[in-house]
Amino acid sequence: MTAGSKGGGSGVAAAKAAAAGPRTVLITGVSRGLGRALALELARRGHAVVGCGRSADHVRSLQAEIATPARHFLTVADVRSDSNMAELAKAVVEKKQVPDIIVNNAGTINKNNKTWSVPAEEFDTVVDTNIKGTANVLRHFIPLMIEKKHGIIVNLSSGWGRSAAAEVAPYCASKWAIEGLTRSLAKELPPGLAAIALSPGVVNTDMLNSCFGSSAALYQSTEQWAPKAATMILSLTLDDNGSSLTV
């Protein structure tokens, strides 16, 4: 297991990513924030995006904006629902769009609060989305990748999955869980597959705004982040299996 940013220089990484040719990338939480920005960037580069989000309006908005919409499969589905993920997996097989790369991006955060003051329902939502939602995706999509004998799995972690902060204990706990889950998964995968825990860095999203308030505007936008993230994700290899990396 390694930690840190993936080396090699952005120019070299971009060249390697481009040389590998078009890929099909599954992105959960595709309709907002990091997921939306990454989907638009990947589509602009000629890759096919399979994406799901909970809001039909947001999914339709992305469909209207994304390059070459007919190439992609964007749908309403909730990672918290195991049956939703089973249906999504069945659909991608029928559409012959089994992903080469999975980006488990869907996530949420609790409102700033002392651990003992976080309502049970709110704590459950964080765990159900960030941990169990990721597991639901893996349960139904890893067998498809095993059948293809190749695949890269990217589980979005956080700086707070490797450190901690006050008043976001449920979120920190969920991202520490993603780090552990990914390292265990990496030991289980057969040849041809790899799992990586990827921290996006600090990006101005609704979730960051929830924690930082107006200070979130001081950080990079999703549009600034997406090209770097896309290049890095596309350049991941089997040698990165079990790594904890940062964009």
Backbone as numpy.savetxt, mean C-alpha at the origin, in Angstrom:
# Nx Ny Nz CAx CAy CAz Cx Cy Cz
16.97 -9.13 7.02 16.12 -7.94 7.02 16.99 -6.71 7.02
16.68 -5.77 6.16 17.41 -4.52 6.11 16.45 -3.38 6.35
17.03 -2.23 6.71 16.20 -1.06 6.95 16.80 0.11 6.20
15.95 1.11 5.91 16.43 2.32 5.26 15.89 2.46 3.87
16.48 3.39 3.12 16.06 3.63 1.74 16.77 2.67 0.81
16.11 2.32 -0.29 16.71 1.42 -1.27 17.76 2.19 -2.04
18.95 1.63 -2.10 20.07 2.35 -2.72 20.08 2.25 -4.22
21.17 2.79 -4.83 21.35 2.67 -6.26 21.12 3.96 -7.00
20.58 5.01 -6.35 20.37 6.27 -7.02 19.05 6.29 -7.76
18.38 7.44 -7.75 17.05 7.52 -8.34 17.08 7.30 -9.85
18.13 7.77 -10.52 18.23 7.60 -11.97 18.37 6.15 -12.35
19.25 5.43 -11.65 19.46 4.01 -11.91 18.19 3.23 -11.60
17.55 3.54 -10.48 16.32 2.84 -10.09 15.23 3.06 -11.13
15.10 4.29 -11.61 14.08 4.61 -12.61 14.33 3.84 -13.90
15.59 3.73 -14.29 15.93 3.01 -15.51 15.61 1.52 -15.38
15.94 0.96 -14.21 15.63 -0.46 -13.98 14.13 -0.70 -13.97
13.40 0.21 -13.34 11.95 0.07 -13.28 11.34 0.11 -14.66
11.82 1.02 -15.51 11.29 1.15 -16.86 11.64 -0.06 -17.71
12.85 -0.60 -17.52 13.31 -1.72 -18.33 12.52 -2.98 -18.08
11.90 -3.10 -16.91 11.15 -4.31 -16.57 9.84 -4.42 -17.33
9.40 -3.34 -17.98 8.18 -3.39 -18.76 6.94 -3.15 -17.93
5.77 -3.12 -18.59 4.51 -2.83 -17.89 4.17 -3.91 -16.88
3.71 -3.48 -15.72 3.27 -4.39 -14.68 1.81 -4.12 -14.31
1.19 -5.09 -13.68 -0.14 -4.91 -13.10 0.04 -4.76 -11.60
-0.47 -3.66 -11.05 -0.25 -3.33 -9.65 -1.59 -3.19 -8.94
-1.77 -3.99 -7.89 -2.96 -3.87 -7.04 -2.67 -2.85 -5.95
-3.54 -1.85 -5.81 -3.42 -0.85 -4.76 -4.72 -0.81 -3.98
-4.65 -1.07 -2.68 -5.83 -0.91 -1.84 -5.86 0.54 -1.33
-7.05 1.00 -0.98 -7.18 2.40 -0.59 -6.79 3.32 -1.74
-7.24 2.94 -2.94 -6.76 3.60 -4.15 -7.42 4.95 -4.42
-8.52 5.24 -3.77 -9.32 6.39 -4.19 -8.95 7.71 -3.52
-8.02 7.66 -2.54 -7.65 8.89 -1.83 -6.17 8.86 -1.48
-5.63 10.03 -1.16 -4.31 10.13 -0.56 -3.20 9.48 -1.35
-2.37 8.72 -0.64 -1.21 8.09 -1.27 -1.63 7.10 -2.36
-2.69 6.34 -2.11 -3.13 5.35 -3.09 -3.53 5.97 -4.40
-4.27 7.05 -4.33 -4.71 7.75 -5.54 -3.52 8.32 -6.30
-2.63 8.99 -5.58 -1.47 9.60 -6.23 -0.59 8.53 -6.88
-0.40 7.40 -6.20 0.41 6.33 -6.76 -0.25 5.72 -7.99
-1.56 5.53 -7.94 -2.28 4.97 -9.09 -2.14 5.87 -10.32
-2.30 7.17 -10.14 -2.18 8.11 -11.25 -0.77 8.09 -11.84
0.23 8.00 -10.98 1.63 7.98 -11.44 1.93 6.69 -12.19
1.51 5.56 -11.66 1.76 4.29 -12.33 1.04 4.22 -13.68
-0.18 4.71 -13.73 -0.93 4.72 -14.99 -0.24 5.62 -16.01
0.26 6.74 -15.55 0.98 7.66 -16.45 2.21 6.99 -17.06
2.80 6.06 -16.33 3.99 5.35 -16.81 3.64 4.12 -17.65
2.35 3.86 -17.82 1.94 2.76 -18.69 1.65 1.45 -18.00
1.57 1.46 -16.67 1.26 0.24 -15.92 -0.25 0.13 -15.72
-0.71 -1.10 -15.51 -2.13 -1.34 -15.26 -2.37 -1.34 -13.76
-3.43 -0.66 -13.35 -3.76 -0.56 -11.93 -5.06 -1.31 -11.64
-4.98 -2.20 -10.67 -6.17 -2.81 -10.08 -6.31 -2.13 -8.72
-7.43 -1.49 -8.48 -7.55 -0.73 -7.25 -8.91 -0.84 -6.61
-8.95 -0.73 -5.29 -10.22 -0.73 -4.57 -10.23 0.36 -3.52
-11.42 0.88 -3.27 -11.63 1.88 -2.24 -13.06 1.77 -1.76
-13.36 2.41 -0.65 -14.70 2.27 -0.06 -15.72 3.25 -0.62
-15.24 4.38 -1.18 -16.15 5.42 -1.65 -16.39 5.31 -3.15
-17.64 5.06 -3.53 -17.97 4.97 -4.96 -17.69 6.29 -5.66
-17.97 7.41 -5.01 -17.73 8.72 -5.62 -16.24 8.93 -5.88
-15.41 8.57 -4.92 -13.97 8.76 -5.08 -13.40 7.82 -6.14
-13.92 6.61 -6.21 -13.47 5.66 -7.23 -13.84 6.18 -8.62
-15.07 6.71 -8.76 -15.50 7.27 -10.06 -14.64 8.47 -10.45
-14.30 9.29 -9.47 -13.45 10.46 -9.73 -12.08 10.02 -10.24
-11.51 9.00 -9.63 -10.21 8.49 -10.09 -10.33 7.90 -11.48
-11.39 7.16 -11.72 -11.61 6.56 -13.04 -11.65 7.63 -14.13
-12.22 8.78 -13.80 -12.34 9.86 -14.78 -11.00 10.54 -15.04
-10.08 10.46 -14.09 -8.81 11.18 -14.20 -7.65 10.32 -14.67
-7.71 9.02 -14.42 -6.56 8.15 -14.67 -6.31 7.98 -16.16
-5.04 7.87 -16.52 -4.67 7.70 -17.93 -5.11 6.33 -18.44
-5.60 6.30 -19.68 -6.04 5.07 -20.34 -6.95 4.24 -19.42
-8.11 4.76 -19.08 -8.97 4.10 -18.09 -9.35 2.66 -18.42
-9.45 2.33 -19.69 -9.86 0.97 -20.06 -8.84 -0.08 -19.64
-7.61 0.33 -19.39 -6.55 -0.60 -19.02 -6.67 -1.05 -17.56
-7.40 -0.29 -16.76 -7.40 -0.50 -15.32 -8.71 -1.11 -14.83
-8.65 -1.64 -13.62 -9.85 -2.18 -12.97 -9.96 -1.53 -11.59
-10.86 -0.57 -11.48 -11.07 0.17 -10.24 -12.47 -0.13 -9.74
-12.58 -0.51 -8.47 -13.88 -0.95 -7.97 -14.05 -0.57 -6.50
-15.29 -0.64 -6.07 -15.61 -0.37 -4.66 -15.51 -1.68 -3.89
-14.63 -1.70 -2.89 -14.47 -2.87 -2.02 -13.78 -2.41 -0.75
-14.07 -3.10 0.33 -13.55 -2.74 1.65 -12.61 -3.84 2.13
-11.35 -3.48 2.39 -10.38 -4.49 2.81 -10.76 -5.13 4.15
-11.60 -4.47 4.93 -12.02 -5.04 6.21 -12.93 -6.25 6.02
-13.46 -6.41 4.83 -14.36 -7.51 4.52 -13.61 -8.62 3.80
-13.47 -9.77 4.44 -12.81 -10.90 3.80 -13.55 -11.32 2.54
-14.87 -11.27 2.57 -15.64 -11.68 1.39 -15.45 -10.69 0.24
-15.31 -9.40 0.55 -15.02 -8.41 -0.49 -13.71 -8.73 -1.19
-12.70 -9.10 -0.41 -11.39 -9.40 -0.99 -11.43 -10.71 -1.79
-12.23 -11.65 -1.35 -12.39 -12.89 -2.11 -13.03 -12.60 -3.47
-14.04 -11.72 -3.46 -14.71 -11.35 -4.71 -13.78 -10.57 -5.63
-12.94 -9.71 -5.05 -11.99 -8.95 -5.86 -10.97 -9.88 -6.50
-10.48 -10.84 -5.74 -9.52 -11.80 -6.28 -10.15 -12.61 -7.43
-11.38 -13.02 -7.25 -12.07 -13.76 -8.32 -12.21 -12.90 -9.57
-12.51 -11.62 -9.37 -12.69 -10.72 -10.51 -11.39 -10.51 -11.28
-10.27 -10.37 -10.58 -9.01 -10.13 -11.30 -8.59 -11.37 -12.08
-8.92 -12.54 -11.58 -8.62 -13.76 -12.33 -9.46 -13.78 -13.61
-10.73 -13.45 -13.48 -11.62 -13.45 -14.65 -11.17 -12.42 -15.68
-10.63 -11.29 -15.21 -10.18 -10.22 -16.11 -8.74 -10.40 -16.56
-8.11 -11.50 -16.09 -6.71 -11.77 -16.42 -5.81 -10.60 -16.00
-6.06 -10.11 -14.79 -5.28 -9.02 -14.24 -4.72 -9.36 -12.86
-4.25 -10.59 -12.74 -3.59 -10.98 -11.48 -2.37 -10.08 -11.30
-2.22 -9.45 -10.15 -1.16 -8.46 -9.99 0.25 -9.06 -9.94
1.19 -8.28 -10.48 2.61 -8.57 -10.32 3.11 -7.99 -9.01
2.47 -6.90 -8.59 2.84 -6.19 -7.37 1.57 -5.89 -6.59
1.59 -6.13 -5.29 0.51 -5.72 -4.40 1.02 -4.59 -3.52
0.24 -3.51 -3.43 0.55 -2.43 -2.50 -0.60 -2.34 -1.50
-0.36 -2.88 -0.31 -1.36 -2.82 0.76 -1.28 -1.44 1.40
-2.04 -0.53 0.83 -1.98 0.88 1.22 -3.13 1.31 2.12
-4.27 0.66 2.02 -5.45 1.09 2.78 -5.12 1.19 4.26
-5.46 2.32 4.85 -5.15 2.49 6.26 -5.94 3.64 6.87
-5.98 3.65 8.19 -6.65 4.73 8.91 -5.92 4.97 10.22
-6.24 6.06 10.87 -5.59 6.44 12.12 -6.65 6.90 13.11
-6.35 6.73 14.38 -7.28 7.21 15.41 -7.12 8.73 15.58
-8.15 9.37 16.10 -8.02 10.77 16.47 -7.08 10.87 17.67
-6.26 11.91 17.68 -5.29 12.07 18.77 -5.99 11.92 20.13
-5.48 10.99 20.93 -6.10 10.74 22.23 -5.20 9.84 23.05
-5.29 9.97 24.38 -4.58 9.05 25.25 -5.10 7.63 25.00
-4.23 6.67 25.13 -4.58 5.28 24.82 -5.86 4.85 25.52
-5.98 5.18 26.81 -7.14 4.73 27.59 -8.42 5.50 27.26
-8.27 6.57 26.45 -9.44 7.37 26.08 -9.91 7.11 24.66
-9.20 6.29 23.93 -9.62 5.96 22.56 -10.84 5.05 22.64
-11.97 5.43 22.04 -13.16 4.58 22.08 -12.89 3.21 21.46
-13.51 2.19 22.02 -13.29 0.82 21.55 -13.56 0.68 20.05
-14.63 1.31 19.58 -14.99 1.21 18.16 -13.91 1.81 17.28
-13.33 2.92 17.74 -12.28 3.58 16.96 -11.01 2.72 16.92
-10.67 2.14 18.05 -9.51 1.24 18.10 -9.73 0.05 17.17
-10.95 -0.50 17.20 -11.28 -1.64 16.33 -11.13 -1.28 14.85
-11.55 -0.07 14.49 -11.48 0.35 13.08 -10.03 0.39 12.60
-9.13 0.88 13.44 -7.71 0.93 13.08 -7.16 -0.48 12.88
-7.44 -1.35 13.83 -6.95 -2.73 13.74 -7.58 -3.47 12.56
-8.88 -3.31 12.39 -9.59 -4.02 11.31 -9.11 -3.58 9.94
-8.77 -2.31 9.79 -8.31 -1.80 8.50 -6.83 -2.10 8.28
-6.01 -1.67 9.23 -4.56 -1.68 9.01 -3.94 -3.07 9.12
-4.44 -3.89 10.02 -3.86 -5.23 10.21 -4.70 -6.29 9.51
-5.96 -6.41 9.93 -6.79 -7.47 9.38 -7.11 -7.23 7.91
-7.22 -5.96 7.50 -7.44 -5.66 6.09 -6.28 -6.13 5.23
-5.06 -5.90 5.71 -3.87 -6.38 5.00 -3.90 -7.90 4.91
-4.22 -8.55 6.02 -4.28 -10.02 6.03 -5.33 -10.55 5.06
-6.47 -9.86 4.96 -7.52 -10.30 4.03 -7.03 -10.27 2.59
-6.28 -9.23 2.25 -5.72 -9.13 0.89 -4.74 -10.28 0.65
-3.83 -10.47 1.59 -2.82 -11.52 1.44 -3.46 -12.89 1.30
-4.50 -13.13 2.07 -5.18 -14.44 2.08 -5.67 -14.82 0.68
-6.14 -13.85 -0.06 -6.77 -14.16 -1.35 -5.88 -13.89 -2.56
-4.84 -13.08 -2.39 -4.01 -12.75 -3.55 -2.68 -13.48 -3.59
-2.14 -13.85 -2.44 -0.88 -14.59 -2.48 -1.02 -15.92 -3.22
-2.11 -16.69 -3.03 -2.24 -17.92 -3.82 -2.21 -17.68 -5.33
-2.74 -16.54 -5.77 -2.71 -16.22 -7.21 -1.28 -15.94 -7.67
-0.51 -15.27 -6.82 0.89 -15.01 -7.15 1.72 -16.29 -7.12
1.42 -17.17 -6.18 2.13 -18.46 -6.11 1.89 -19.26 -7.39
0.65 -19.19 -7.88 0.33 -19.90 -9.13 1.12 -19.33 -10.30
1.32 -17.99 -10.30 2.13 -17.35 -11.35 3.62 -17.53 -11.14
3.99 -17.91 -9.91 5.39 -18.12 -9.53 6.20 -16.83 -9.45
5.51 -15.70 -9.32 6.24 -14.45 -9.07 5.30 -13.40 -8.50
5.90 -12.47 -7.76 5.11 -11.38 -7.20 5.87 -10.64 -6.11
5.63 -9.35 -6.04 6.20 -8.50 -5.01 5.05 -7.96 -4.16
5.16 -8.14 -2.85 4.12 -7.68 -1.91 4.69 -6.53 -1.10
4.04 -5.38 -1.17 4.48 -4.19 -0.44 3.42 -3.85 0.60
3.77 -3.99 1.86 2.86 -3.64 2.94 3.27 -2.28 3.49
2.40 -1.29 3.36 2.76 0.05 3.82 2.83 0.09 5.33
3.98 0.47 5.81 4.23 0.63 7.22 4.22 2.12 7.54
5.08 2.55 8.43 5.14 3.94 8.84 6.39 4.14 9.68
6.85 5.39 9.78 7.90 5.68 10.74 7.45 5.31 12.13
6.13 5.38 12.36 5.56 5.00 13.66 5.33 3.49 13.77
5.80 2.74 12.79 5.85 1.29 12.91 7.25 0.86 13.33
8.13 1.86 13.48 9.52 1.59 13.89 9.93 2.50 15.05
8.99 3.33 15.49 9.19 4.20 16.64 7.80 4.37 17.27
7.61 5.42 18.06 6.30 5.61 18.69 6.06 7.08 18.96
4.81 7.44 19.13 4.43 8.81 19.46 3.21 8.76 20.38
3.07 9.79 21.17 1.92 9.88 22.07 0.63 10.11 21.29
-0.45 9.61 21.81 -1.81 9.85 21.35 -2.18 9.18 20.03
-1.29 8.35 19.51 -1.61 7.57 18.31 -1.24 6.10 18.54
-1.45 5.63 19.76 -1.07 4.26 20.11 -1.72 3.19 19.22
-3.02 3.30 18.92 -3.60 2.27 18.05 -2.91 2.21 16.68
-2.64 3.38 16.13 -1.97 3.42 14.82 -0.56 2.86 14.92
0.20 3.29 15.93 1.56 2.77 16.11 1.53 1.24 16.25
0.62 0.76 17.08 0.52 -0.69 17.28 0.23 -1.41 15.98
-0.64 -0.83 15.16 -1.01 -1.48 13.89 0.17 -1.52 12.93
0.97 -0.48 12.92 2.09 -0.45 11.98 3.29 -1.27 12.48
3.47 -1.35 13.81 4.43 -2.31 14.33 3.99 -3.72 13.94
2.70 -3.97 13.97 2.18 -5.28 13.56 2.49 -5.57 12.10
2.36 -4.56 11.25 2.65 -4.74 9.83 4.13 -5.10 9.63
5.00 -4.49 10.39 6.43 -4.83 10.30 6.65 -6.30 10.67
6.04 -6.73 11.75 6.20 -8.13 12.17 5.56 -9.10 11.22
4.36 -8.76 10.77 3.66 -9.62 9.80 4.50 -9.79 8.54
5.07 -8.70 8.06 5.84 -8.75 6.81 7.09 -9.60 6.95
7.77 -9.48 8.09 8.98 -10.28 8.30 8.64 -11.76 8.39
7.53 -12.09 9.06 7.11 -13.48 9.12 6.71 -13.99 7.74
5.93 -13.19 7.02 5.49 -13.57 5.68 6.68 -13.83 4.77
7.70 -13.00 4.88 8.88 -13.15 4.03 9.55 -14.51 4.21
9.46 -15.05 5.42 10.05 -16.36 5.70 9.19 -17.51 5.16
7.95 -17.22 4.86 7.02 -18.26 4.42 6.89 -18.36 2.90
7.18 -17.29 2.21 6.92 -17.24 0.77 7.81 -18.21 -0.01
7.25 -18.81 -1.05 8.06 -19.70 -1.90 8.96 -18.89 -2.83
9.89 -19.54 -3.50 10.74 -18.84 -4.46 9.90 -18.09 -5.50
10.36 -16.89 -5.85 9.66 -16.09 -6.85 8.83 -14.98 -6.26
8.60 -15.04 -4.93 7.81 -14.01 -4.27 8.64 -13.32 -3.19
8.30 -12.06 -2.92 8.99 -11.30 -1.88 8.00 -10.37 -1.20
8.24 -10.11 0.09 7.41 -9.20 0.87 8.30 -8.13 1.50
7.85 -6.89 1.41 8.62 -5.74 1.89 7.71 -4.84 2.71
8.19 -4.37 3.85 7.49 -3.35 4.63 8.04 -2.00 4.19
7.17 -1.14 3.71 7.61 0.13 3.15 6.96 1.30 3.88
7.80 2.13 4.50 7.30 3.37 5.09 7.27 4.44 4.01
6.17 5.15 3.84 6.10 6.16 2.79 6.88 7.43 3.12
7.36 7.55 4.36 7.92 8.82 4.78 6.80 9.72 5.27
7.10 10.98 5.47 6.11 11.93 5.98 5.51 12.69 4.80
4.22 12.53 4.59 3.53 13.10 3.43 2.27 13.81 3.90
1.96 14.93 3.29 0.79 15.72 3.66 -0.49 15.05 3.14
-1.11 14.28 4.01 -2.36 13.60 3.68 -3.39 13.95 4.75
-4.62 13.49 4.55 -5.66 13.70 5.56 -5.26 13.07 6.89
-4.59 11.92 6.83 -4.17 11.26 8.06 -3.12 12.07 8.80
-2.17 12.66 8.07 -1.16 13.49 8.73 -1.81 14.74 9.31
-2.76 15.28 8.58 -3.48 16.46 9.06 -4.22 16.16 10.36
-4.72 14.93 10.50 -5.39 14.52 11.72 -4.46 14.60 12.92
-3.18 14.29 12.69 -2.20 14.30 13.79 -1.55 15.66 13.98
-1.14 16.26 12.86 -0.29 17.45 12.91 -1.05 18.76 12.74
-2.32 18.68 12.33 -3.07 19.91 12.08 -2.47 20.69 10.93
-2.43 22.00 11.06 -1.95 22.86 9.97 -0.48 22.63 9.64
0.29 22.05 10.57 1.71 21.77 10.31 1.91 20.73 9.22
0.87 19.95 8.91 0.98 18.94 7.86 1.35 19.57 6.53
0.93 20.82 6.32 1.21 21.51 5.06 2.69 21.77 4.83
3.50 21.62 5.86 4.95 21.84 5.74 5.64 20.67 5.04
4.95 19.55 4.90 5.56 18.35 4.36 5.19 18.15 2.89
5.90 17.22 2.23 5.70 16.97 0.80 4.26 16.58 0.50
3.79 16.97 -0.67 2.45 16.61 -1.12 2.46 15.19 -1.68
1.27 14.63 -1.85 1.17 13.30 -2.44 1.70 13.30 -3.87
1.51 14.44 -4.57 1.99 14.54 -5.96 3.51 14.56 -6.01
4.14 15.14 -5.02 5.61 15.14 -4.96 6.14 13.76 -4.57
5.39 13.08 -3.74 5.81 11.77 -3.24 5.66 10.66 -4.28
4.61 10.70 -5.06 4.25 9.57 -5.92 5.33 9.15 -6.92
6.01 10.07 -7.62 7.05 9.61 -8.55 8.18 8.85 -7.86
8.58 9.31 -6.69 9.64 8.61 -5.94 9.16 7.24 -5.49
7.94 7.19 -5.00 7.39 5.92 -4.51 7.22 4.93 -5.65
6.71 5.40 -6.78 6.49 4.51 -7.92 7.81 3.91 -8.40
8.82 4.74 -8.54 10.12 4.25 -8.98 10.67 3.21 -8.01
10.55 3.48 -6.73 11.07 2.55 -5.74 10.32 1.23 -5.76
9.00 1.29 -5.78 8.18 0.08 -5.77 8.45 -0.77 -7.01
8.55 -0.13 -8.15 8.77 -0.84 -9.41 10.17 -1.46 -9.48
11.11 -0.94 -8.69 12.48 -1.45 -8.73 12.76 -2.50 -7.66
11.77 -2.82 -6.82 11.96 -3.86 -5.80 12.17 -5.22 -6.45
13.03 -6.03 -5.83 13.35 -7.35 -6.37 13.22 -8.40 -5.28
13.44 -9.65 -5.64 13.39 -10.75 -4.67 14.46 -10.58 -3.60
15.54 -9.89 -3.91 16.60 -9.66 -2.92 16.12 -8.77 -1.77
15.01 -8.05 -1.97 14.49 -7.17 -0.94 13.55 -7.89 0.03
13.35 -9.19 -0.17 12.43 -9.93 0.68 12.77 -9.76 2.17
11.77 -9.38 2.94 11.95 -9.20 4.38 12.49 -7.86 4.80
12.74 -6.99 3.83 13.31 -5.68 4.15 12.28 -4.71 4.71
12.77 -3.77 5.51 11.98 -2.63 5.97 12.62 -1.40 5.32
11.92 -0.81 4.37 12.46 0.29 3.58 11.63 1.54 3.76
12.18 2.66 3.29 11.50 3.95 3.37 11.64 4.65 2.04
10.55 5.24 1.57 10.60 6.02 0.32 11.43 7.28 0.55
